[in-house]
PDB file of C-alpha atoms in Angstrom:
ATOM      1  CA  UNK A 543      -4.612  -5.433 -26.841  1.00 47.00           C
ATOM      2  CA  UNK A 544      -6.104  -4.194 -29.889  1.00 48.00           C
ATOM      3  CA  UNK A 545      -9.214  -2.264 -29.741  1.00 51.00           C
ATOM      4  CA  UNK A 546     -12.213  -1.601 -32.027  1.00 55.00           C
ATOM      5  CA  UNK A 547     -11.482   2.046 -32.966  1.00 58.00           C
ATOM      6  CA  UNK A 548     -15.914   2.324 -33.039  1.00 71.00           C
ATOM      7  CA  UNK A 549     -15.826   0.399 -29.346  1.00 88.00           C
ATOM      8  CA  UNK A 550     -18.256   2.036 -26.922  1.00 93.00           C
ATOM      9  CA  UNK A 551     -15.734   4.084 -24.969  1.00 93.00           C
ATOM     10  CA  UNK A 552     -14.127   5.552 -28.315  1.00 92.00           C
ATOM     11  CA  UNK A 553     -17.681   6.816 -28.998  1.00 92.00           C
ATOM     12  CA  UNK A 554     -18.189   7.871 -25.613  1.00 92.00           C
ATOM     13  CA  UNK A 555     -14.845   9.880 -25.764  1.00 92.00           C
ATOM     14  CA  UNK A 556     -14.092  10.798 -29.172  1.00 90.00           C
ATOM     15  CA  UNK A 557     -10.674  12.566 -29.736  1.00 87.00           C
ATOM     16  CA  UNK A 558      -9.029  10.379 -26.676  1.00 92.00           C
ATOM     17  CA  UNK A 559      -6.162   8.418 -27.264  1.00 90.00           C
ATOM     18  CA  UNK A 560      -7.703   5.874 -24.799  1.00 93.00           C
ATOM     19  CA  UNK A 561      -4.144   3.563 -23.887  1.00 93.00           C
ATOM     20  CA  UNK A 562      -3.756   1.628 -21.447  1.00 94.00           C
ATOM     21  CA  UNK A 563      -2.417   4.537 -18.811  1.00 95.00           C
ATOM     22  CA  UNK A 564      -5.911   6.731 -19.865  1.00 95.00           C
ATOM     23  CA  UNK A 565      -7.939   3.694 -19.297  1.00 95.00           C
ATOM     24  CA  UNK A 566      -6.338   2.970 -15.975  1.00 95.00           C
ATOM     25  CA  UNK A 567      -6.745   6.301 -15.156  1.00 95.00           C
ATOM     26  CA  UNK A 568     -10.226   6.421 -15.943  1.00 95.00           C
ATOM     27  CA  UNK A 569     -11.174   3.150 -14.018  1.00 94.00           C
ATOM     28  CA  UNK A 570      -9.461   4.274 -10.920  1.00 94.00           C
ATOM     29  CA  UNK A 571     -10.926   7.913 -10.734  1.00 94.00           C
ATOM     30  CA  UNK A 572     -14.547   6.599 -11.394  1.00 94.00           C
ATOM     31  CA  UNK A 573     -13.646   3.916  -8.344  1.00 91.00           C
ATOM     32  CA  UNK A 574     -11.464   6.272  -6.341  1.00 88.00           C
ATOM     33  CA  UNK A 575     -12.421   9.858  -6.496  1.00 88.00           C
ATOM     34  CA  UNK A 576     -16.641   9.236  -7.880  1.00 89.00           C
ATOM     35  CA  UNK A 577     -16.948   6.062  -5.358  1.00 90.00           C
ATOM     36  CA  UNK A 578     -18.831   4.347  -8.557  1.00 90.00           C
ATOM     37  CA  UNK A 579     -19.068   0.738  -7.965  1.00 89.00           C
ATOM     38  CA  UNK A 580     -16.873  -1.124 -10.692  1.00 89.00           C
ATOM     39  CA  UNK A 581     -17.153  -4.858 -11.480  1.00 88.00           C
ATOM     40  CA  UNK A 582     -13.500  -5.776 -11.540  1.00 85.00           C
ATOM     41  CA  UNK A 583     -11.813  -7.019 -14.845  1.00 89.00           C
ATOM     42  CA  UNK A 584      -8.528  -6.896 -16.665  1.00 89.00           C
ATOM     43  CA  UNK A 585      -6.887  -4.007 -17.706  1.00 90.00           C
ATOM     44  CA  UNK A 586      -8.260  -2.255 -21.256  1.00 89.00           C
ATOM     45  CA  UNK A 587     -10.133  -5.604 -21.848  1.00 92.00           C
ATOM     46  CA  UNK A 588     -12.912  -4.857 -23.794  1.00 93.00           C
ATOM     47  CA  UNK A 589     -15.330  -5.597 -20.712  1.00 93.00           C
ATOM     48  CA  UNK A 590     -13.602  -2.408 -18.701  1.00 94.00           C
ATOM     49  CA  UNK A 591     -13.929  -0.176 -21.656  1.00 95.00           C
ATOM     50  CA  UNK A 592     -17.662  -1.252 -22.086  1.00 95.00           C
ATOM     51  CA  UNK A 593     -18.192  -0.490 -18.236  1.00 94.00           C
ATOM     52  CA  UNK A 594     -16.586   2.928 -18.008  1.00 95.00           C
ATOM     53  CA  UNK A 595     -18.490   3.751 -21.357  1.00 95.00           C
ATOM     54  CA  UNK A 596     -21.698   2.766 -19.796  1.00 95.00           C
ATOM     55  CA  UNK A 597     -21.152   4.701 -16.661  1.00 95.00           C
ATOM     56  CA  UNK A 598     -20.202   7.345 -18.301  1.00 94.00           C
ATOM     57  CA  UNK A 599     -23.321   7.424 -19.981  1.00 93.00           C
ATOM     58  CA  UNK A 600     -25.094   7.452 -17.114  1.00 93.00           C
ATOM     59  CA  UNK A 601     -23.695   9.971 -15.861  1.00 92.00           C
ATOM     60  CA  UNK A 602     -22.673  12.966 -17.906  1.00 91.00           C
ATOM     61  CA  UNK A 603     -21.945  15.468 -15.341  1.00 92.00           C
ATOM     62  CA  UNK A 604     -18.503  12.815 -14.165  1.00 92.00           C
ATOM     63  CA  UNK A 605     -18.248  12.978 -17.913  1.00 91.00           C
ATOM     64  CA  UNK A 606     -17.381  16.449 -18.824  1.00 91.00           C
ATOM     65  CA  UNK A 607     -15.527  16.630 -15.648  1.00 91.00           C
ATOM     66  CA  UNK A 608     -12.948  13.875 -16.767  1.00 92.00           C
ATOM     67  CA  UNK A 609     -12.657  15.475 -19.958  1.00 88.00           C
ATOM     68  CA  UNK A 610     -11.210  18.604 -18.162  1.00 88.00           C
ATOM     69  CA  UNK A 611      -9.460  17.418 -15.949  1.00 89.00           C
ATOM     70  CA  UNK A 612      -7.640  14.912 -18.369  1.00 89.00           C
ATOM     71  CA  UNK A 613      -6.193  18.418 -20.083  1.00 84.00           C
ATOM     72  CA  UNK A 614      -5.274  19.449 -16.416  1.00 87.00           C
ATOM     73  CA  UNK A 615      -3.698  16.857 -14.621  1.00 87.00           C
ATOM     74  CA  UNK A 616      -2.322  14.561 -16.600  1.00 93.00           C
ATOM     75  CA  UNK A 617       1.582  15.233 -16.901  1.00 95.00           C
ATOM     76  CA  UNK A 618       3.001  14.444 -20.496  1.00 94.00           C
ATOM     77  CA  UNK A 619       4.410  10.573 -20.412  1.00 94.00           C
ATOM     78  CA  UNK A 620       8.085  12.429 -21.161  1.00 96.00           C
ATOM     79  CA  UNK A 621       7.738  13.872 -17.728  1.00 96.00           C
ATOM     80  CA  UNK A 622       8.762  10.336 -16.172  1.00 97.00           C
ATOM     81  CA  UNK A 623      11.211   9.498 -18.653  1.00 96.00           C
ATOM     82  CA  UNK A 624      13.794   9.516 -15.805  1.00 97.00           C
ATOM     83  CA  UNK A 625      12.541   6.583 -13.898  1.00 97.00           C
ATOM     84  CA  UNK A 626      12.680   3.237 -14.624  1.00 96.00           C
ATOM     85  CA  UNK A 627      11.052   0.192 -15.862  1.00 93.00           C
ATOM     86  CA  UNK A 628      11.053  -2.238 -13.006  1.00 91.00           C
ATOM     87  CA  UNK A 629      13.562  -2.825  -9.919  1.00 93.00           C
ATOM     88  CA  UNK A 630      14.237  -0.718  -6.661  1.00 95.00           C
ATOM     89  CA  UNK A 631      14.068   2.860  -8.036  1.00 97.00           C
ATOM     90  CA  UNK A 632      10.193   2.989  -8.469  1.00 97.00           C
ATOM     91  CA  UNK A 633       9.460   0.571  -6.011  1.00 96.00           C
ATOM     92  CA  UNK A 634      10.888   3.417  -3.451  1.00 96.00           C
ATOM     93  CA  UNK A 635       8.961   6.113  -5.571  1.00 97.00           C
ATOM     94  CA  UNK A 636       5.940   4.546  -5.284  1.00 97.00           C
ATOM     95  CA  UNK A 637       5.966   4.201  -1.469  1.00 95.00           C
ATOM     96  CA  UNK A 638       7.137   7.891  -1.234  1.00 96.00           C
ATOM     97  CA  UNK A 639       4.509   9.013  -3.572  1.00 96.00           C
ATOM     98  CA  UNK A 640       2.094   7.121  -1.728  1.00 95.00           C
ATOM     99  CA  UNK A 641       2.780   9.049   1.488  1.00 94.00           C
ATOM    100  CA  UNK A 642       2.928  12.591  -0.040  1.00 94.00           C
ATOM    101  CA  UNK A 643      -0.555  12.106  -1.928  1.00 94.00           C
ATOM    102  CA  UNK A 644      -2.305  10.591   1.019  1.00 93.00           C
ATOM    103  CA  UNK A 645      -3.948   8.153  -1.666  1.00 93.00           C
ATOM    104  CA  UNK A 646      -4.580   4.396  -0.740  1.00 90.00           C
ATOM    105  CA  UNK A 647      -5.408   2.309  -3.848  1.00 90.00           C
ATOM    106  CA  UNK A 648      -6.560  -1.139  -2.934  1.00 85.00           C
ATOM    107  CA  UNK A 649      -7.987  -1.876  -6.775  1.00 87.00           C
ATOM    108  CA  UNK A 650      -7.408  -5.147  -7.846  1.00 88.00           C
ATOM    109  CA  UNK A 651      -6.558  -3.305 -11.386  1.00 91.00           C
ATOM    110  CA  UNK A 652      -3.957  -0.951  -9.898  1.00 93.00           C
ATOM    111  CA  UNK A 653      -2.356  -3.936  -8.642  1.00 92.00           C
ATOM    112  CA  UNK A 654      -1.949  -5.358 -12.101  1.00 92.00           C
ATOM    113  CA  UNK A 655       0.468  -2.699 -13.087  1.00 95.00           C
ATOM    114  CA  UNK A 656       4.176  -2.094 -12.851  1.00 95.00           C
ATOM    115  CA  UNK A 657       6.027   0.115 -10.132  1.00 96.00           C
ATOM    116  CA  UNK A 658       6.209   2.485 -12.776  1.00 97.00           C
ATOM    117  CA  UNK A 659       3.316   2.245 -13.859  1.00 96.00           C
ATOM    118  CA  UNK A 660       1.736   2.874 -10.216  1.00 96.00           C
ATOM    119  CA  UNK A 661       3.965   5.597  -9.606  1.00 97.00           C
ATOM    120  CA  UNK A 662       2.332   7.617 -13.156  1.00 97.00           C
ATOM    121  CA  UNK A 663      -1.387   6.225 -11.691  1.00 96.00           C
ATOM    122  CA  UNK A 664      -1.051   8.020  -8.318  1.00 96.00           C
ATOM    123  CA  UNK A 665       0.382  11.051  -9.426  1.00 96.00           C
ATOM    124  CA  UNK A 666      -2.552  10.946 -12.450  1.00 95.00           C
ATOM    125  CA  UNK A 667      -4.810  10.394  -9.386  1.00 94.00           C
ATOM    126  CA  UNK A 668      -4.159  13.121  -6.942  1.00 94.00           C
ATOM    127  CA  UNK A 669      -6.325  15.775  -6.892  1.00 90.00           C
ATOM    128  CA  UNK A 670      -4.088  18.433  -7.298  1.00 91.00           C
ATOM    129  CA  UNK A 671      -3.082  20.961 -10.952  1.00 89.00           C
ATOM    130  CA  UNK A 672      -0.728  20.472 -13.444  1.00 90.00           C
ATOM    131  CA  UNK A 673       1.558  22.617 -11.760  1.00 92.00           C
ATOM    132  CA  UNK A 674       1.734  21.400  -8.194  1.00 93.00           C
ATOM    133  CA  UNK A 675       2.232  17.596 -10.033  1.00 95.00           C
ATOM    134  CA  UNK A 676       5.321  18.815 -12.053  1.00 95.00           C
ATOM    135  CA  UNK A 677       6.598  19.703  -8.705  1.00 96.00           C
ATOM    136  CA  UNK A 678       5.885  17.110  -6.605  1.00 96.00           C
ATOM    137  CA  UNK A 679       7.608  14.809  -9.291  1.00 97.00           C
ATOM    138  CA  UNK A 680      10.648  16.716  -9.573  1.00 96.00           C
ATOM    139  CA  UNK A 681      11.404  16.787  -5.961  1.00 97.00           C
ATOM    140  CA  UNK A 682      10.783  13.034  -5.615  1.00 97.00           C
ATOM    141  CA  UNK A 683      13.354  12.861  -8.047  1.00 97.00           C
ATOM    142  CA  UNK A 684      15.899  14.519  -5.859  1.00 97.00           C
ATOM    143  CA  UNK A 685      14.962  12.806  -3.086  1.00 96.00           C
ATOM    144  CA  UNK A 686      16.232   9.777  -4.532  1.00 97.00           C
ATOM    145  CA  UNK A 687      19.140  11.038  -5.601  1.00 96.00           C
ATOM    146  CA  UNK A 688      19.900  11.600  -2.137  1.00 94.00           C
ATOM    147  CA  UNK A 689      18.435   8.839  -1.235  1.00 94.00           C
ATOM    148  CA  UNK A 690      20.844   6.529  -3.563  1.00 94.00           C
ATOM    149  CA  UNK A 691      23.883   8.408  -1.697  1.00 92.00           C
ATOM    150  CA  UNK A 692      23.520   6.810   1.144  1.00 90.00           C
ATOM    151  CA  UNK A 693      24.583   3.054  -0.450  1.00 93.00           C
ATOM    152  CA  UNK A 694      27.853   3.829   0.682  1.00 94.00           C
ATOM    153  CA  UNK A 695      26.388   2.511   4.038  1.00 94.00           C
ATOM    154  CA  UNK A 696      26.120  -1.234   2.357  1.00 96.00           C
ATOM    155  CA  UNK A 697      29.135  -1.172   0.457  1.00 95.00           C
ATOM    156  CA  UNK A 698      30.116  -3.616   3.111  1.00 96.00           C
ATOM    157  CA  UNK A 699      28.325  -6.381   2.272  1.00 96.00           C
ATOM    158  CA  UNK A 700      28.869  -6.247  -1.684  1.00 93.00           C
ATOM    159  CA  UNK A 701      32.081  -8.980  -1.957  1.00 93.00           C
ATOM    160  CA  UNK A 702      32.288 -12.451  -2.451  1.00 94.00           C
ATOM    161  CA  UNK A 703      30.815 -13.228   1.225  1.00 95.00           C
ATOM    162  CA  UNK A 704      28.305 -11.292   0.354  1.00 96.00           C
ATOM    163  CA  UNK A 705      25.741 -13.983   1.123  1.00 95.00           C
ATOM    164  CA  UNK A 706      27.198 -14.797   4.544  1.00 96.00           C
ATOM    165  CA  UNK A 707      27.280 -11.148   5.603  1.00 96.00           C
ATOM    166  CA  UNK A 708      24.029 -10.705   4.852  1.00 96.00           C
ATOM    167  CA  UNK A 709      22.635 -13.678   6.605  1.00 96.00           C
ATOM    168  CA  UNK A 710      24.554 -12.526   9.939  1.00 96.00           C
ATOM    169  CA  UNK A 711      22.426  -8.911   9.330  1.00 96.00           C
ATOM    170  CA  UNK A 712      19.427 -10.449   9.010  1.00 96.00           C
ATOM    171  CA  UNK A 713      20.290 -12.813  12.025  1.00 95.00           C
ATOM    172  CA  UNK A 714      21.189  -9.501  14.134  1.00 96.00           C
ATOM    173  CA  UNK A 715      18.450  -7.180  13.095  1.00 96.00           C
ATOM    174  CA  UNK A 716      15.755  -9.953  14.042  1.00 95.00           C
ATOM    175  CA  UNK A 717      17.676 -10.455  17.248  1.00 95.00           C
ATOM    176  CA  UNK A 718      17.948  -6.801  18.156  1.00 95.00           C
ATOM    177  CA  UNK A 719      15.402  -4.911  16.116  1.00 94.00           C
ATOM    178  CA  UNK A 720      12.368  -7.216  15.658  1.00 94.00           C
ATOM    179  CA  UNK A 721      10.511  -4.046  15.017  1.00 93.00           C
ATOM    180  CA  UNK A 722      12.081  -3.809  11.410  1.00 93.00           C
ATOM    181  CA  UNK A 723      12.039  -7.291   9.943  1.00 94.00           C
ATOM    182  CA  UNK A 724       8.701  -8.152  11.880  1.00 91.00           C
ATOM    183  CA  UNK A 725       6.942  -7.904   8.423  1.00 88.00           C
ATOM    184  CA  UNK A 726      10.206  -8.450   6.014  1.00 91.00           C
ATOM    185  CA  UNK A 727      11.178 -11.350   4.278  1.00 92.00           C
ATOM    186  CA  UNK A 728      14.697 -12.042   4.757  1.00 94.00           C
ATOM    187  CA  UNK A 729      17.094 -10.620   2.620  1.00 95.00           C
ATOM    188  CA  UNK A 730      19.916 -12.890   1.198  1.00 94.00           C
ATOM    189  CA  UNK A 731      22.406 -10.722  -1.107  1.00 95.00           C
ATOM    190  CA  UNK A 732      23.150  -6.839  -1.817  1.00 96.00           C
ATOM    191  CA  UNK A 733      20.529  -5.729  -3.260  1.00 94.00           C
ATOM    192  CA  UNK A 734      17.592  -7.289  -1.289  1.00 96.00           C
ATOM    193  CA  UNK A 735      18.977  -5.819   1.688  1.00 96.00           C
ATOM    194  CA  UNK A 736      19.195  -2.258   0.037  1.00 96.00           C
ATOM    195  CA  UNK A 737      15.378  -2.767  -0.661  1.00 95.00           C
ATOM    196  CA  UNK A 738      14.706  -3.516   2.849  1.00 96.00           C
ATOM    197  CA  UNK A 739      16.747  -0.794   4.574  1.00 95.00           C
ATOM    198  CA  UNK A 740      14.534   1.441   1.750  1.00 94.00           C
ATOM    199  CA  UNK A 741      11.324   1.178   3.192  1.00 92.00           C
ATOM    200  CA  UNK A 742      12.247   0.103   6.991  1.00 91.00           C
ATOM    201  CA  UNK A 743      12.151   4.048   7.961  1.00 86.00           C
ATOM    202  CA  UNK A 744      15.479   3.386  10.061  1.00 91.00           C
ATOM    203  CA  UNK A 745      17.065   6.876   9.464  1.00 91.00           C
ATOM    204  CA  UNK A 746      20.313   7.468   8.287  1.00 90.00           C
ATOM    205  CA  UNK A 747      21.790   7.112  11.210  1.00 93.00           C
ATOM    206  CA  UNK A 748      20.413   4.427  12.815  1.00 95.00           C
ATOM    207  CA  UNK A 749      21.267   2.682   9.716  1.00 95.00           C
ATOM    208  CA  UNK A 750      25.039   3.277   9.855  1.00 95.00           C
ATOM    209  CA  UNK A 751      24.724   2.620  13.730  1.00 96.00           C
ATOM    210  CA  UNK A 752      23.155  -1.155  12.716  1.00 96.00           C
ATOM    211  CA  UNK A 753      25.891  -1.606  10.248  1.00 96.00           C
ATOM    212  CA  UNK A 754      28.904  -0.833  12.599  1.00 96.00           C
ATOM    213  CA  UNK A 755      27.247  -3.650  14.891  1.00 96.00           C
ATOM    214  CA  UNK A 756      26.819  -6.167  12.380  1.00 96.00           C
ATOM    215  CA  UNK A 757      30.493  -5.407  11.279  1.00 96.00           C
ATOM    216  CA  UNK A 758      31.539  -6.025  14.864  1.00 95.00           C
ATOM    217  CA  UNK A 759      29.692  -9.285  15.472  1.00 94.00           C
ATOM    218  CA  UNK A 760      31.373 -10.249  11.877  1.00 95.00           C
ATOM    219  CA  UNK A 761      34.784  -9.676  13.145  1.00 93.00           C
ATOM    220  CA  UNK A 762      34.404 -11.602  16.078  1.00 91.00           C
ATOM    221  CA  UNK A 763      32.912 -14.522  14.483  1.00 90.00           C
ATOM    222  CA  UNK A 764      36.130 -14.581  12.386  1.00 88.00           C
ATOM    223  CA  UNK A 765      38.280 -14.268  14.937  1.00 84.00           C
ATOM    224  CA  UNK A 766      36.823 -17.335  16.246  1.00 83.00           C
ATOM    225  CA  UNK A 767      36.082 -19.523  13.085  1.00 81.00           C
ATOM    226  CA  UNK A 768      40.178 -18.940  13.266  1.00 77.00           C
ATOM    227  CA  UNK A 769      40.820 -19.826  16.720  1.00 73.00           C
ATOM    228  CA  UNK A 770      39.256 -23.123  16.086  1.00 67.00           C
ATOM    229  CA  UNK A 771      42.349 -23.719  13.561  1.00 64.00           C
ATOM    230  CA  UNK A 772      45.054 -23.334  16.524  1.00 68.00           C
ATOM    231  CA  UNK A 773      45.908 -25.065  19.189  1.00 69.00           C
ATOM    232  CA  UNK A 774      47.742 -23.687  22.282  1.00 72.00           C
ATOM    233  CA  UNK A 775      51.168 -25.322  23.409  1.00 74.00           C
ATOM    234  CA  UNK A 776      52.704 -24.803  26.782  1.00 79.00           C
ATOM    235  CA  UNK A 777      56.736 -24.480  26.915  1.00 77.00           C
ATOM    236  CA  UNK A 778      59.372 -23.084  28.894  1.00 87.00           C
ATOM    237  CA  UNK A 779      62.303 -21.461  27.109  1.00 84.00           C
ATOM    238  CA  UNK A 780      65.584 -20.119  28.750  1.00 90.00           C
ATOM    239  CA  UNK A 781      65.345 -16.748  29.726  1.00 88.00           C
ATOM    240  CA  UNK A 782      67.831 -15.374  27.099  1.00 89.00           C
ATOM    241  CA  UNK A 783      65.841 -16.715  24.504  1.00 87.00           C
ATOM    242  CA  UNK A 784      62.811 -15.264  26.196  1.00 86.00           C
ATOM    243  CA  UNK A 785      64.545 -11.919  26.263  1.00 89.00           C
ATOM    244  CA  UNK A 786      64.892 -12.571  22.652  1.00 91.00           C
ATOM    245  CA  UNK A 787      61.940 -13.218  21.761  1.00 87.00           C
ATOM    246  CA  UNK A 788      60.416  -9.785  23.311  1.00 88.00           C
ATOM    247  CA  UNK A 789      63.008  -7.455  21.563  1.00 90.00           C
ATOM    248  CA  UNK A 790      62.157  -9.014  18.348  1.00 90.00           C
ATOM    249  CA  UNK A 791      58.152  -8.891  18.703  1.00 87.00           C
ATOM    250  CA  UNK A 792      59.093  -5.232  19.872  1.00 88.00           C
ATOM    251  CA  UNK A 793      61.086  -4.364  16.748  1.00 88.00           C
ATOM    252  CA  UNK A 794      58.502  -5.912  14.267  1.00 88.00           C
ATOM    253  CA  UNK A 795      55.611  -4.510  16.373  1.00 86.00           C
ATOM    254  CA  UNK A 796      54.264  -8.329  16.403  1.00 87.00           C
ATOM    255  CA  UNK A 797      53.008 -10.370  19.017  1.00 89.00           C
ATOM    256  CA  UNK A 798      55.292 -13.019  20.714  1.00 87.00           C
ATOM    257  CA  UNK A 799      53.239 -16.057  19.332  1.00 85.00           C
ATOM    258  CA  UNK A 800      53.054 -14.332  15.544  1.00 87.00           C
ATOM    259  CA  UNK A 801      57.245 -13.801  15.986  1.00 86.00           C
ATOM    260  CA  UNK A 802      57.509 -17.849  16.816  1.00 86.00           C
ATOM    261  CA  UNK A 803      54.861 -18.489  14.139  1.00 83.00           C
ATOM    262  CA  UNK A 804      56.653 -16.786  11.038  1.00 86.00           C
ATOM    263  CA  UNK A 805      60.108 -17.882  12.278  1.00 87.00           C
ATOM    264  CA  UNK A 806      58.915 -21.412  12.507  1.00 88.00           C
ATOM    265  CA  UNK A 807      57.055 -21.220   8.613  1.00 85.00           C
ATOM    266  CA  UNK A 808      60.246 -19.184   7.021  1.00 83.00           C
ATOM    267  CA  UNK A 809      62.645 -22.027   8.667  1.00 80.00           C
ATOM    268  CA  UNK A 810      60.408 -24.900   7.405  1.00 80.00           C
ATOM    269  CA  UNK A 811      60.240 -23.214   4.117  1.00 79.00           C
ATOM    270  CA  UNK A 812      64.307 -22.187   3.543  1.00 79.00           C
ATOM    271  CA  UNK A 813      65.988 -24.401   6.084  1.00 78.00           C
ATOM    272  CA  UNK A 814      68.876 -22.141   6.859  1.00 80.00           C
ATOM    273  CA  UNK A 815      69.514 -22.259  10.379  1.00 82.00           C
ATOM    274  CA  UNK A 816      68.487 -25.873  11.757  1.00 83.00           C
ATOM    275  CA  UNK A 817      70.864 -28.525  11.304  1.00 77.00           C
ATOM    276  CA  UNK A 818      69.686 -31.554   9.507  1.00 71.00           C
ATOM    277  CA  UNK A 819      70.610 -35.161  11.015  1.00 66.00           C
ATOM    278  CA  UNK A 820      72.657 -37.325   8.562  1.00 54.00           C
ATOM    279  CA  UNK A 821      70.668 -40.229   8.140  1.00 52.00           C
ATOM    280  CA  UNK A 822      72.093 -43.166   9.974  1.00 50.00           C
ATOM    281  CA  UNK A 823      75.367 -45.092   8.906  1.00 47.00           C
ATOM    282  CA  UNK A 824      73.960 -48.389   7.287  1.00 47.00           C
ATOM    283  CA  UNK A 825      76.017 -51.239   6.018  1.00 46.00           C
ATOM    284  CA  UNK A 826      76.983 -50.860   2.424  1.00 44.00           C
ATOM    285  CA  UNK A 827      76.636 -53.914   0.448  1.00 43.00           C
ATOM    286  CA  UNK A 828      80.110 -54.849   0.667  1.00 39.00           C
ATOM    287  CA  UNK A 829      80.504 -54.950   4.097  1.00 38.00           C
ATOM    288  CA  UNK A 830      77.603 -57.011   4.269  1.00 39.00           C
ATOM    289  CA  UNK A 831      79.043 -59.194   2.279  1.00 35.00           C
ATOM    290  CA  UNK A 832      82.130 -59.467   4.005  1.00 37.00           C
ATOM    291  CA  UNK A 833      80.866 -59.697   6.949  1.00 39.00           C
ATOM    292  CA  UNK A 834      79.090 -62.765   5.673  1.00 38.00           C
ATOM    293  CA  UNK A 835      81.894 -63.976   4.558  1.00 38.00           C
ATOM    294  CA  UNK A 836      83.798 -63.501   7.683  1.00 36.00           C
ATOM    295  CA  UNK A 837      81.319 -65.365   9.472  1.00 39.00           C
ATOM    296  CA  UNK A 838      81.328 -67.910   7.444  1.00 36.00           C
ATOM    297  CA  UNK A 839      84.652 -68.505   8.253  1.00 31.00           C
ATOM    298  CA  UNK A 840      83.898 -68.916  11.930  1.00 25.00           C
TER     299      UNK A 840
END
């Protein structure tokens, strides 16, 4: 929004740049860290700038304390450069950085913003230096880069039945771990289910333990969705031909039925080795004739 450079915040804190992430920040430390009652309104709408201006008014000491600590623990906006808009990486980032502050943000306001967004807000937030922030933000970036290795866990499920795998996880986890999708919504492709699996605190190994189960039960419903295409025949064959029959599923390394199958398709297909009936003798036309003729002479 555009705001009136002479508003009463921009008198109140001349020298500020005042956007939308200082205004935030101001909002939530006078709510969070002061316990001042706010009324709630939109983000940098001319009504929050007007309250925090009047509260700050009223109270000078919070004043000259925000103007300090502004200087001291407010990371440069480069500093975050590496994460991203929208989608799962700050979504993740957010819930971690939500654990290692400790902070609990219930504001309608903080709400309002993006993942990234949040993510800047709680580390603005937390009561802790300059120093200790730059830290705490660079780990969190390794820890999702080791985080992200462990996709190779769900590579699985990324092809075209993707849909259909991840239905049969969903099925199986809320059979056999309730515990995890008691509070999920169900997850229908790829990347929903990474997003779940990011903030179900399964560990590593539980999660590749889940998988290897849900790969299972996918192979056996396969099996039989391809049973239900066959049909079993009962016959009795001479024992030479039985004989056979079990040196050449031994020499192929196939099973008796798969030996009968692909001999059956490859004579259907080539017809080499079964004779073909001539199709019966019929009466050409002349003989019909004659014969006609012949019995007409009768």
């Amino acid at each position: 929004m555009v705001v009136d450079e002479m508003d009463l915040l921009s008198q109140e804190l001349p020298g500020w740049s005042l956007n939308e992430r200082e205004v935030a920040w101001l909002w939530l430390t006078l709510e969070n860290r002061e316990r001042i009652q706010m009324d709630e309104c939109q983000l940098n709408s001319q009504t929050m700038r007007d309250q925090i201006a009047r509260t700050l008014k009223r109270n000078p000491r919070v004043a000259r304390g925000l103007e300090r600590a502004r200087d001291r623990e407010l990371l440069p906006d480069e500093a975050f450069n590496w994460v991203e808009k929208s989608g799962r990486q700050p979504k993740w980032l957010v819930a971690q950085a939500a654990k290692r502050t400790g902070l609990r943000i219930r504001s309608s306001v903080f709400r309002t913003l993006t993942d990234k967004e949040q993510l800047i807000a709680l580390l603005d937030l937390w009561n802790r230096d300059f120093g200790q922030k730059e830290i705490s933000l660079r780990r969190l970036s390794d820890a999702w880069t080791e985080h992200a290795r462990s996709d190779r866990i769900f590579r699985w499920f990324k092809d075209k039945d993707e849909r259909a795998k991840c239905a049969l996880a969903w099925s199986w986890l809320e059979k056999n771990k309730p515990r995890l999708t008691s509070r999920a919504e169900p997850f229908t492709k790829h990347t929903e289910l990474l997003e779940f699996f990011d903030h179900s605190e399964a560990s590593d190994g539980e999660k590749e333990l889940y998988i290897e189960k849900i790969k299972r039960r996918w192979s056996t419903q396969k099996t039989r969705e391809k049973a239900v295409e066959k049909k079993q025949y009962n016959f009795v064959l001479p024992l030479s031909v039985n004989a056979v029959l079990d040196k050449l599923a031994e020499e192929h390394q196939l099973s008796r039925t798969k030996v009968l199958e692909q001999l059956i398709l490859r004579e259907e297909q080539h017809e080499q080795y079964l004779p073909r009936n001539s199709p019966r003798d019929e009466p050409s036309e002349a003989s019909s004739i004659g014969g006609a003729k012949s019995g007409a002479k009768f």
